Amino acid sequence: MPLIEALIIRTRTLLRPRTLRSGRWLLAFVLLVILPLVAQEKRLSIYAPQTFYQVSITDHGKDAYVGLFDLLEPLGKVEARVADKKWKLSFTGSGQPVDAEFQDGKRKCKIHGNDFEMTGNFILQGGRGYVPVTSLANLLPRIIEKTLEVHAAQRRLFIAGVAMKFTLDLKHNPNRLVATLPSPIAPQIANDGTHLRLTFVRDPVIPTGVDVYSYTEAPFASSNFSEANGIATLDVVGTVPLQASISDGGKTLTISAVNQQAAPAPTTPNPQVPSPTAPSAGTPSSATATVPAATPKPRTGRMYYVALDAGHGGDERGAQLTETLNEKDVTLAVARRIQHELEARGITVYNVRPGDNTLTSDQRAASANGSRAAIYISVHAATLGTGLRVFTAMVPPLATPNRRAFLPWDTAQAAYIANSYAVAGAVAAECNQRKITVKSLGAPVRPLNNIAAAAIAVEIAPQADTVESITDAKYQQDIATAIAAGVADMRGKLEGQ
Amino acid sequence: MISRHMKIAIVLLVLLAIFLAAYNRALKKHAERLQAKVADLRPIAPPVAGRVQNINVWVAHDEDGTLRKQETRVTLPAETTQRARLLLRALFTIYLDRRSPHPIGEGSDVKDVYLLNNDTLVVDLNAPFADAHRSGVFVEELTMLSLVQTLATNVPNVHQVKFLVDGKERETLAGHADLKQSYDVGLVAQSSKSLQ
């Protein structure tokens, strides 16, 4: 699996003596948390013009299935209800609402009154509807009324022509490989000597058809572009150490030999190689970001992005809000709204739980810490009370917080609690401005204490006396907007800390 | 033509049916009352040697999301762990009442309380308390703060409180409130202030 190979490359780098001390925590994180996750999780990556997200794939018999509600929710307004064995769905995207009706155990369904046959039976489980991944190419365009390109085996889905064909051109004087794309990209870059790997998680790049090249001109030996399990990977092998640089606002990728004079010993790690879980930024912060194989450049601050954690998920349903509504579904819906709002404000979001998967508190904290986000937001929902509650950890602030020292896991938040109070205050202020009932207080909620960044947990309660109002789209949107505005207000204070 | 005797017999049978239905209903109600008594699993505290005292417990109120002091009369021994256990039982009695301002699961009880280093109380709660607790950050926080604040107010020199469930560590109360870590009495008092 390409991602596992990338992790192994990263692991080797960390095992070098000079990096062993600083990289030990990351190595443990990779081995204990990421590898098991990667081995278990199957995800479908969806690339749409307005967003990128992933949903979990579950196996039913020999076929791979995906939850249709999870798939459609980020693309528009979705409503679903169960009547007898039928699952009735209403989707409103940019145009008129589209109604669809599915029946448990049947291939045939109705979309906008027209019959449609899927490649496998529809499955209704716990009020959620699942459809075969192989049906999506024909099923989804009928619902969202947009063109679709599906790479089913590779688990990637491109909506409304967002896919970008990726070609590497060999240019001379000096020899270099150049890819020019219509939209900015931000791959994760890792290297091990002469092997350079670029991993495209959020970038909708696709191969042109011929994916493996052999080069006769130095410094390149071969390149291989591949797609698997929702990500694309470019491997370039050279005869000397290689470097990758991104320029032209993220639209041009250049791979060339490392400038040997500027580079110190080749065993030095690449400090800018993101950790395995680190999200790629939506837009590079500078015009040219160079990531050579061996250029030690100490990190001076954090990029301003947010780790967004939809509470519960998978087997862990959270609170039972109504007979048919679980907390995990509301948290995911609200988290996606917050993500849209943050991205609209130019803030990149790292999704700790992008789909319906089970994560322990420690896995969530490890994932968020590994991403090195500036702010962590845990999203919860409850029926008690009304409005929004904003929680910060219950840890005593340190008199002289030292964030470069090794932080104890149980009290990692202590070094950041002042920033957490500030973020909670900013979110509460935005809620007050929008006349949303808000309460801000300390709470012993997991995993806030383990987060090495400004961290808050938000709990959404119903708008009025009726519990159902918690699913009201406008209400959720108002809250998401207030949270995103509060986080955006903190940018000036937290960026680069 | 139905004979007169037949008519009388039918009327008597209808009356008998009505009487039996009423009798059946009365029996059912009686059985339900008995069942409710059996299902009342509220702990029966053993007799305690101690002084009857008026104490303040901190009671969570779901209606407005507050913690309020409430005076109650309890027989309290001088020994710290027994005292702590009875304090929490007094609080549970309020929460288990039919008109509880913050209901908890039936059968909730404090199994035992231990004292470590003269400043840390380890409270062992039973499984029904945690298993039947409502899930939510705030509702769980209200419970935990009321327990810790009640102990802090009535047991002198307690700085930390740690909770176990059925003698074992548990990650959260009902999915949110942290039970892995000890509760610092000072921090809890600080958080509680915003709820009073």
mmCIF file with all atom_site columns, C-alpha atoms in Angstrom, chain A residues 190-325:
data_model
loop_
_atom_site.group_PDB
_atom_site.id
_atom_site.type_symbol
_atom_site.label_atom_id
_atom_site.label_alt_id
_atom_site.label_comp_id
_atom_site.label_asym_id
_atom_site.label_entity_id
_atom_site.label_seq_id
_atom_site.pdbx_PDB_ins_code
_atom_site.Cartn_x
_atom_site.Cartn_y
_atom_site.Cartn_z
_atom_site.occupancy
_atom_site.B_iso_or_equiv
_atom_site.pdbx_formal_charge
_atom_site.auth_seq_id
_atom_site.auth_comp_id
_atom_site.auth_asym_id
_atom_site.auth_atom_id
_atom_site.pdbx_PDB_model_num
ATOM 1   C CA . ALA A 1 190 ? 8.555   12.682 1.763   1.00 0.00 ? 190 ALA A CA 1
ATOM 2   C CA . ASN A 1 191 ? 11.914  11.445 0.626   1.00 0.00 ? 191 ASN A CA 1
ATOM 3   C CA . ASP A 1 192 ? 14.474  8.830  1.390   1.00 0.00 ? 192 ASP A CA 1
ATOM 4   C CA . GLY A 1 193 ? 17.742  9.466  -0.400  1.00 0.00 ? 193 GLY A CA 1
ATOM 5   C CA . THR A 1 194 ? 17.067  9.269  -4.104  1.00 0.00 ? 194 THR A CA 1
ATOM 6   C CA . HIS A 1 195 ? 13.422  8.283  -3.669  1.00 0.00 ? 195 HIS A CA 1
ATOM 7   C CA . LEU A 1 196 ? 10.963  11.185 -3.604  1.00 0.00 ? 196 LEU A CA 1
ATOM 8   C CA . ARG A 1 197 ? 7.307   10.606 -2.825  1.00 0.00 ? 197 ARG A CA 1
ATOM 9   C CA . LEU A 1 198 ? 4.463   13.076 -3.222  1.00 0.00 ? 198 LEU A CA 1
ATOM 10  C CA . THR A 1 199 ? 1.137   12.079 -1.688  1.00 0.00 ? 199 THR A CA 1
ATOM 11  C CA . PHE A 1 200 ? -1.980  13.856 -2.923  1.00 0.00 ? 200 PHE A CA 1
ATOM 12  C CA . VAL A 1 201 ? -4.727  13.490 -0.327  1.00 0.00 ? 201 VAL A CA 1
ATOM 13  C CA . ARG A 1 202 ? -6.887  16.543 -0.984  1.00 0.00 ? 202 ARG A CA 1
ATOM 14  C CA . ASP A 1 203 ? -5.776  17.279 -4.535  1.00 0.00 ? 203 ASP A CA 1
ATOM 15  C CA . PRO A 1 204 ? -7.971  15.906 -7.348  1.00 0.00 ? 204 PRO A CA 1
ATOM 16  C CA . VAL A 1 205 ? -5.074  14.859 -9.556  1.00 0.00 ? 205 VAL A CA 1
ATOM 17  C CA . ILE A 1 206 ? -5.482  11.823 -11.809 1.00 0.00 ? 206 ILE A CA 1
ATOM 18  C CA . PRO A 1 207 ? -3.089  9.958  -14.099 1.00 0.00 ? 207 PRO A CA 1
ATOM 19  C CA . THR A 1 208 ? -3.185  10.460 -17.850 1.00 0.00 ? 208 THR A CA 1
ATOM 20  C CA . GLY A 1 209 ? -3.045  6.793  -18.726 1.00 0.00 ? 209 GLY A CA 1
ATOM 21  C CA . VAL A 1 210 ? 0.653   6.039  -18.982 1.00 0.00 ? 210 VAL A CA 1
ATOM 22  C CA . ASP A 1 211 ? 1.717   6.191  -15.378 1.00 0.00 ? 211 ASP A CA 1
ATOM 23  C CA . VAL A 1 212 ? 5.178   4.611  -15.294 1.00 0.00 ? 212 VAL A CA 1
ATOM 24  C CA . TYR A 1 213 ? 8.058   6.334  -17.016 1.00 0.00 ? 213 TYR A CA 1
ATOM 25  C CA . SER A 1 214 ? 11.737  5.419  -17.294 1.00 0.00 ? 214 SER A CA 1
ATOM 26  C CA . TYR A 1 215 ? 14.208  8.218  -17.889 1.00 0.00 ? 215 TYR A CA 1
ATOM 27  C CA . THR A 1 216 ? 17.559  8.024  -19.578 1.00 0.00 ? 216 THR A CA 1
ATOM 28  C CA . GLU A 1 217 ? 18.667  11.502 -18.564 1.00 0.00 ? 217 GLU A CA 1
ATOM 29  C CA . ALA A 1 218 ? 20.166  12.193 -15.141 1.00 0.00 ? 218 ALA A CA 1
ATOM 30  C CA . PRO A 1 219 ? 19.218  12.906 -12.417 1.00 0.00 ? 219 PRO A CA 1
ATOM 31  C CA . PHE A 1 220 ? 16.019  10.889 -13.008 1.00 0.00 ? 220 PHE A CA 1
ATOM 32  C CA . ALA A 1 221 ? 15.629  7.111  -13.207 1.00 0.00 ? 221 ALA A CA 1
ATOM 33  C CA . SER A 1 222 ? 11.865  6.560  -13.154 1.00 0.00 ? 222 SER A CA 1
ATOM 34  C CA . SER A 1 223 ? 8.524   7.984  -12.083 1.00 0.00 ? 223 SER A CA 1
ATOM 35  C CA . ASN A 1 224 ? 5.308   6.235  -11.179 1.00 0.00 ? 224 ASN A CA 1
ATOM 36  C CA . PHE A 1 225 ? 1.900   7.827  -10.590 1.00 0.00 ? 225 PHE A CA 1
ATOM 37  C CA . SER A 1 226 ? -0.602  5.617  -8.795  1.00 0.00 ? 226 SER A CA 1
ATOM 38  C CA . GLU A 1 227 ? -3.981  5.827  -7.069  1.00 0.00 ? 227 GLU A CA 1
ATOM 39  C CA . ALA A 1 228 ? -5.171  3.602  -4.210  1.00 0.00 ? 228 ALA A CA 1
ATOM 40  C CA . ASN A 1 229 ? -7.533  3.808  -1.209  1.00 0.00 ? 229 ASN A CA 1
ATOM 41  C CA . GLY A 1 230 ? -8.621  7.364  -1.894  1.00 0.00 ? 230 GLY A CA 1
ATOM 42  C CA . ILE A 1 231 ? -5.220  8.958  -2.435  1.00 0.00 ? 231 ILE A CA 1
ATOM 43  C CA . ALA A 1 232 ? -2.865  9.508  -5.359  1.00 0.00 ? 232 ALA A CA 1
ATOM 44  C CA . THR A 1 233 ? 0.871   9.048  -5.093  1.00 0.00 ? 233 THR A CA 1
ATOM 45  C CA . LEU A 1 234 ? 3.769   10.098 -7.283  1.00 0.00 ? 234 LEU A CA 1
ATOM 46  C CA . ASP A 1 235 ? 7.049   8.260  -6.783  1.00 0.00 ? 235 ASP A CA 1
ATOM 47  C CA . VAL A 1 236 ? 10.148  9.618  -8.461  1.00 0.00 ? 236 VAL A CA 1
ATOM 48  C CA . VAL A 1 237 ? 13.438  7.765  -8.249  1.00 0.00 ? 237 VAL A CA 1
ATOM 49  C CA . GLY A 1 238 ? 16.592  9.641  -9.116  1.00 0.00 ? 238 GLY A CA 1
ATOM 50  C CA . THR A 1 239 ? 20.287  8.933  -9.462  1.00 0.00 ? 239 THR A CA 1
ATOM 51  C CA . VAL A 1 240 ? 21.004  11.629 -6.861  1.00 0.00 ? 240 VAL A CA 1
ATOM 52  C CA . PRO A 1 241 ? 18.873  13.076 -4.007  1.00 0.00 ? 241 PRO A CA 1
ATOM 53  C CA . LEU A 1 242 ? 15.851  14.946 -5.350  1.00 0.00 ? 242 LEU A CA 1
ATOM 54  C CA . GLN A 1 243 ? 13.830  17.910 -4.180  1.00 0.00 ? 243 GLN A CA 1
ATOM 55  C CA . ALA A 1 244 ? 10.331  19.098 -4.986  1.00 0.00 ? 244 ALA A CA 1
ATOM 56  C CA . SER A 1 245 ? 9.227   22.707 -5.125  1.00 0.00 ? 245 SER A CA 1
ATOM 57  C CA . ILE A 1 246 ? 5.820   24.253 -5.620  1.00 0.00 ? 246 ILE A CA 1
ATOM 58  C CA . SER A 1 247 ? 5.467   27.665 -7.229  1.00 0.00 ? 247 SER A CA 1
ATOM 59  C CA . ASP A 1 248 ? 3.053   29.830 -9.213  1.00 0.00 ? 248 ASP A CA 1
ATOM 60  C CA . GLY A 1 249 ? 0.569   29.915 -6.339  1.00 0.00 ? 249 GLY A CA 1
ATOM 61  C CA . GLY A 1 250 ? 0.662   26.145 -5.999  1.00 0.00 ? 250 GLY A CA 1
ATOM 62  C CA . LYS A 1 251 ? -0.030  25.445 -9.663  1.00 0.00 ? 251 LYS A CA 1
ATOM 63  C CA . THR A 1 252 ? 3.457   24.353 -10.719 1.00 0.00 ? 252 THR A CA 1
ATOM 64  C CA . LEU A 1 253 ? 5.374   21.435 -9.296  1.00 0.00 ? 253 LEU A CA 1
ATOM 65  C CA . THR A 1 254 ? 9.081   21.114 -10.078 1.00 0.00 ? 254 THR A CA 1
ATOM 66  C CA . ILE A 1 255 ? 11.266  18.147 -9.217  1.00 0.00 ? 255 ILE A CA 1
ATOM 67  C CA . SER A 1 256 ? 15.003  18.532 -9.541  1.00 0.00 ? 256 SER A CA 1
ATOM 68  C CA . ALA A 1 257 ? 18.305  17.404 -8.078  1.00 0.00 ? 257 ALA A CA 1
ATOM 69  C CA . VAL A 1 258 ? 19.167  18.828 -4.694  1.00 0.00 ? 258 VAL A CA 1
ATOM 70  C CA . ASN A 1 259 ? 21.645  21.675 -4.769  1.00 0.00 ? 259 ASN A CA 1
ATOM 71  C CA . GLN A 1 260 ? 24.528  19.773 -3.225  1.00 0.00 ? 260 GLN A CA 1
ATOM 72  C CA . GLN A 1 261 ? 26.321  22.910 -2.019  1.00 0.00 ? 261 GLN A CA 1
ATOM 73  C CA . ALA A 1 262 ? 23.368  24.115 -0.059  1.00 0.00 ? 262 ALA A CA 1
ATOM 74  C CA . ALA A 1 263 ? 22.572  20.740 1.353   1.00 0.00 ? 263 ALA A CA 1
ATOM 75  C CA . PRO A 1 264 ? 24.258  19.388 4.451   1.00 0.00 ? 264 PRO A CA 1
ATOM 76  C CA . ALA A 1 265 ? 24.766  15.716 5.167   1.00 0.00 ? 265 ALA A CA 1
ATOM 77  C CA . PRO A 1 266 ? 22.160  13.603 3.394   1.00 0.00 ? 266 PRO A CA 1
ATOM 78  C CA . THR A 1 267 ? 21.214  11.887 6.617   1.00 0.00 ? 267 THR A CA 1
ATOM 79  C CA . THR A 1 268 ? 19.632  15.091 7.922   1.00 0.00 ? 268 THR A CA 1
ATOM 80  C CA . PRO A 1 269 ? 15.875  14.756 8.045   1.00 0.00 ? 269 PRO A CA 1
ATOM 81  C CA . ASN A 1 270 ? 13.535  16.971 6.137   1.00 0.00 ? 270 ASN A CA 1
ATOM 82  C CA . PRO A 1 271 ? 11.870  19.054 8.840   1.00 0.00 ? 271 PRO A CA 1
ATOM 83  C CA . GLN A 1 272 ? 9.036   20.183 6.628   1.00 0.00 ? 272 GLN A CA 1
ATOM 84  C CA . VAL A 1 273 ? 7.858   16.743 5.658   1.00 0.00 ? 273 VAL A CA 1
ATOM 85  C CA . PRO A 1 274 ? 4.442   16.621 7.228   1.00 0.00 ? 274 PRO A CA 1
ATOM 86  C CA . SER A 1 275 ? 3.566   13.920 9.679   1.00 0.00 ? 275 SER A CA 1
ATOM 87  C CA . PRO A 1 276 ? 1.537   11.076 8.209   1.00 0.00 ? 276 PRO A CA 1
ATOM 88  C CA . THR A 1 277 ? -1.735  12.564 9.325   1.00 0.00 ? 277 THR A CA 1
ATOM 89  C CA . ALA A 1 278 ? -0.942  16.152 8.549   1.00 0.00 ? 278 ALA A CA 1
ATOM 90  C CA . PRO A 1 279 ? -3.452  17.706 6.194   1.00 0.00 ? 279 PRO A CA 1
ATOM 91  C CA . SER A 1 280 ? -2.204  19.322 3.066   1.00 0.00 ? 280 SER A CA 1
ATOM 92  C CA . ALA A 1 281 ? -2.943  22.994 3.057   1.00 0.00 ? 281 ALA A CA 1
ATOM 93  C CA . GLY A 1 282 ? -5.595  24.177 0.667   1.00 0.00 ? 282 GLY A CA 1
ATOM 94  C CA . THR A 1 283 ? -3.394  26.940 -0.641  1.00 0.00 ? 283 THR A CA 1
ATOM 95  C CA . PRO A 1 284 ? 0.301   27.270 0.006   1.00 0.00 ? 284 PRO A CA 1
ATOM 96  C CA . SER A 1 285 ? 1.058   30.207 2.233   1.00 0.00 ? 285 SER A CA 1
ATOM 97  C CA . SER A 1 286 ? 3.889   31.482 0.093   1.00 0.00 ? 286 SER A CA 1
ATOM 98  C CA . ALA A 1 287 ? 4.414   31.783 -3.621  1.00 0.00 ? 287 ALA A CA 1
ATOM 99  C CA . THR A 1 288 ? 7.163   29.182 -3.632  1.00 0.00 ? 288 THR A CA 1
ATOM 100 C CA . ALA A 1 289 ? 7.511   26.404 -1.102  1.00 0.00 ? 289 ALA A CA 1
ATOM 101 C CA . THR A 1 290 ? 10.639  24.352 -1.586  1.00 0.00 ? 290 THR A CA 1
ATOM 102 C CA . VAL A 1 291 ? 10.969  21.005 0.102   1.00 0.00 ? 291 VAL A CA 1
ATOM 103 C CA . PRO A 1 292 ? 14.438  19.689 -0.589  1.00 0.00 ? 292 PRO A CA 1
ATOM 104 C CA . ALA A 1 293 ? 15.671  16.316 0.508   1.00 0.00 ? 293 ALA A CA 1
ATOM 105 C CA . ALA A 1 294 ? 18.076  17.724 3.029   1.00 0.00 ? 294 ALA A CA 1
ATOM 106 C CA . THR A 1 295 ? 17.523  21.327 3.989   1.00 0.00 ? 295 THR A CA 1
ATOM 107 C CA . PRO A 1 296 ? 17.275  21.655 7.751   1.00 0.00 ? 296 PRO A CA 1
ATOM 108 C CA . LYS A 1 297 ? 15.005  24.606 8.380   1.00 0.00 ? 297 LYS A CA 1
ATOM 109 C CA . PRO A 1 298 ? 13.668  24.822 11.906  1.00 0.00 ? 298 PRO A CA 1
ATOM 110 C CA . ARG A 1 299 ? 9.954   25.313 12.201  1.00 0.00 ? 299 ARG A CA 1
ATOM 111 C CA . THR A 1 300 ? 9.260   28.798 13.426  1.00 0.00 ? 300 THR A CA 1
ATOM 112 C CA . GLY A 1 301 ? 5.527   28.591 13.856  1.00 0.00 ? 301 GLY A CA 1
ATOM 113 C CA . ARG A 1 302 ? 2.333   26.785 13.067  1.00 0.00 ? 302 ARG A CA 1
ATOM 114 C CA . MET A 1 303 ? 0.329   27.262 9.942   1.00 0.00 ? 303 MET A CA 1
ATOM 115 C CA . TYR A 1 304 ? -3.101  28.476 10.920  1.00 0.00 ? 304 TYR A CA 1
ATOM 116 C CA . TYR A 1 305 ? -5.330  25.522 10.362  1.00 0.00 ? 305 TYR A CA 1
ATOM 117 C CA . VAL A 1 306 ? -7.941  23.814 12.438  1.00 0.00 ? 306 VAL A CA 1
ATOM 118 C CA . ALA A 1 307 ? -8.261  20.184 13.519  1.00 0.00 ? 307 ALA A CA 1
ATOM 119 C CA . LEU A 1 308 ? -11.996 19.521 13.499  1.00 0.00 ? 308 LEU A CA 1
ATOM 120 C CA . ASP A 1 309 ? -13.188 16.478 15.416  1.00 0.00 ? 309 ASP A CA 1
ATOM 121 C CA . ALA A 1 310 ? -16.793 15.336 15.039  1.00 0.00 ? 310 ALA A CA 1
ATOM 122 C CA . GLY A 1 311 ? -17.505 13.569 18.339  1.00 0.00 ? 311 GLY A CA 1
ATOM 123 C CA . HIS A 1 312 ? -18.183 9.820  18.569  1.00 0.00 ? 312 HIS A CA 1
ATOM 124 C CA . GLY A 1 313 ? -18.651 7.861  15.312  1.00 0.00 ? 313 GLY A CA 1
ATOM 125 C CA . GLY A 1 314 ? -18.733 4.279  14.079  1.00 0.00 ? 314 GLY A CA 1
ATOM 126 C CA . ASP A 1 315 ? -19.733 1.831  16.818  1.00 0.00 ? 315 ASP A CA 1
ATOM 127 C CA . GLU A 1 316 ? -19.755 4.631  19.358  1.00 0.00 ? 316 GLU A CA 1
ATOM 128 C CA . ARG A 1 317 ? -23.010 6.487  18.751  1.00 0.00 ? 317 ARG A CA 1
ATOM 129 C CA . GLY A 1 318 ? -22.862 9.039  21.540  1.00 0.00 ? 318 GLY A CA 1
ATOM 130 C CA . ALA A 1 319 ? -26.100 10.282 23.046  1.00 0.00 ? 319 ALA A CA 1
ATOM 131 C CA . GLN A 1 320 ? -29.387 9.004  21.662  1.00 0.00 ? 320 GLN A CA 1
ATOM 132 C CA . LEU A 1 321 ? -30.983 12.350 20.851  1.00 0.00 ? 321 LEU A CA 1
ATOM 133 C CA . THR A 1 322 ? -34.268 10.930 19.568  1.00 0.00 ? 322 THR A CA 1
ATOM 134 C CA . GLU A 1 323 ? -35.432 7.431  18.696  1.00 0.00 ? 323 GLU A CA 1
ATOM 135 C CA . THR A 1 324 ? -33.796 7.680  15.297  1.00 0.00 ? 324 THR A CA 1
ATOM 136 C CA . LEU A 1 325 ? -31.159 10.356 15.806  1.00 0.00 ? 325 LEU A CA 1
#
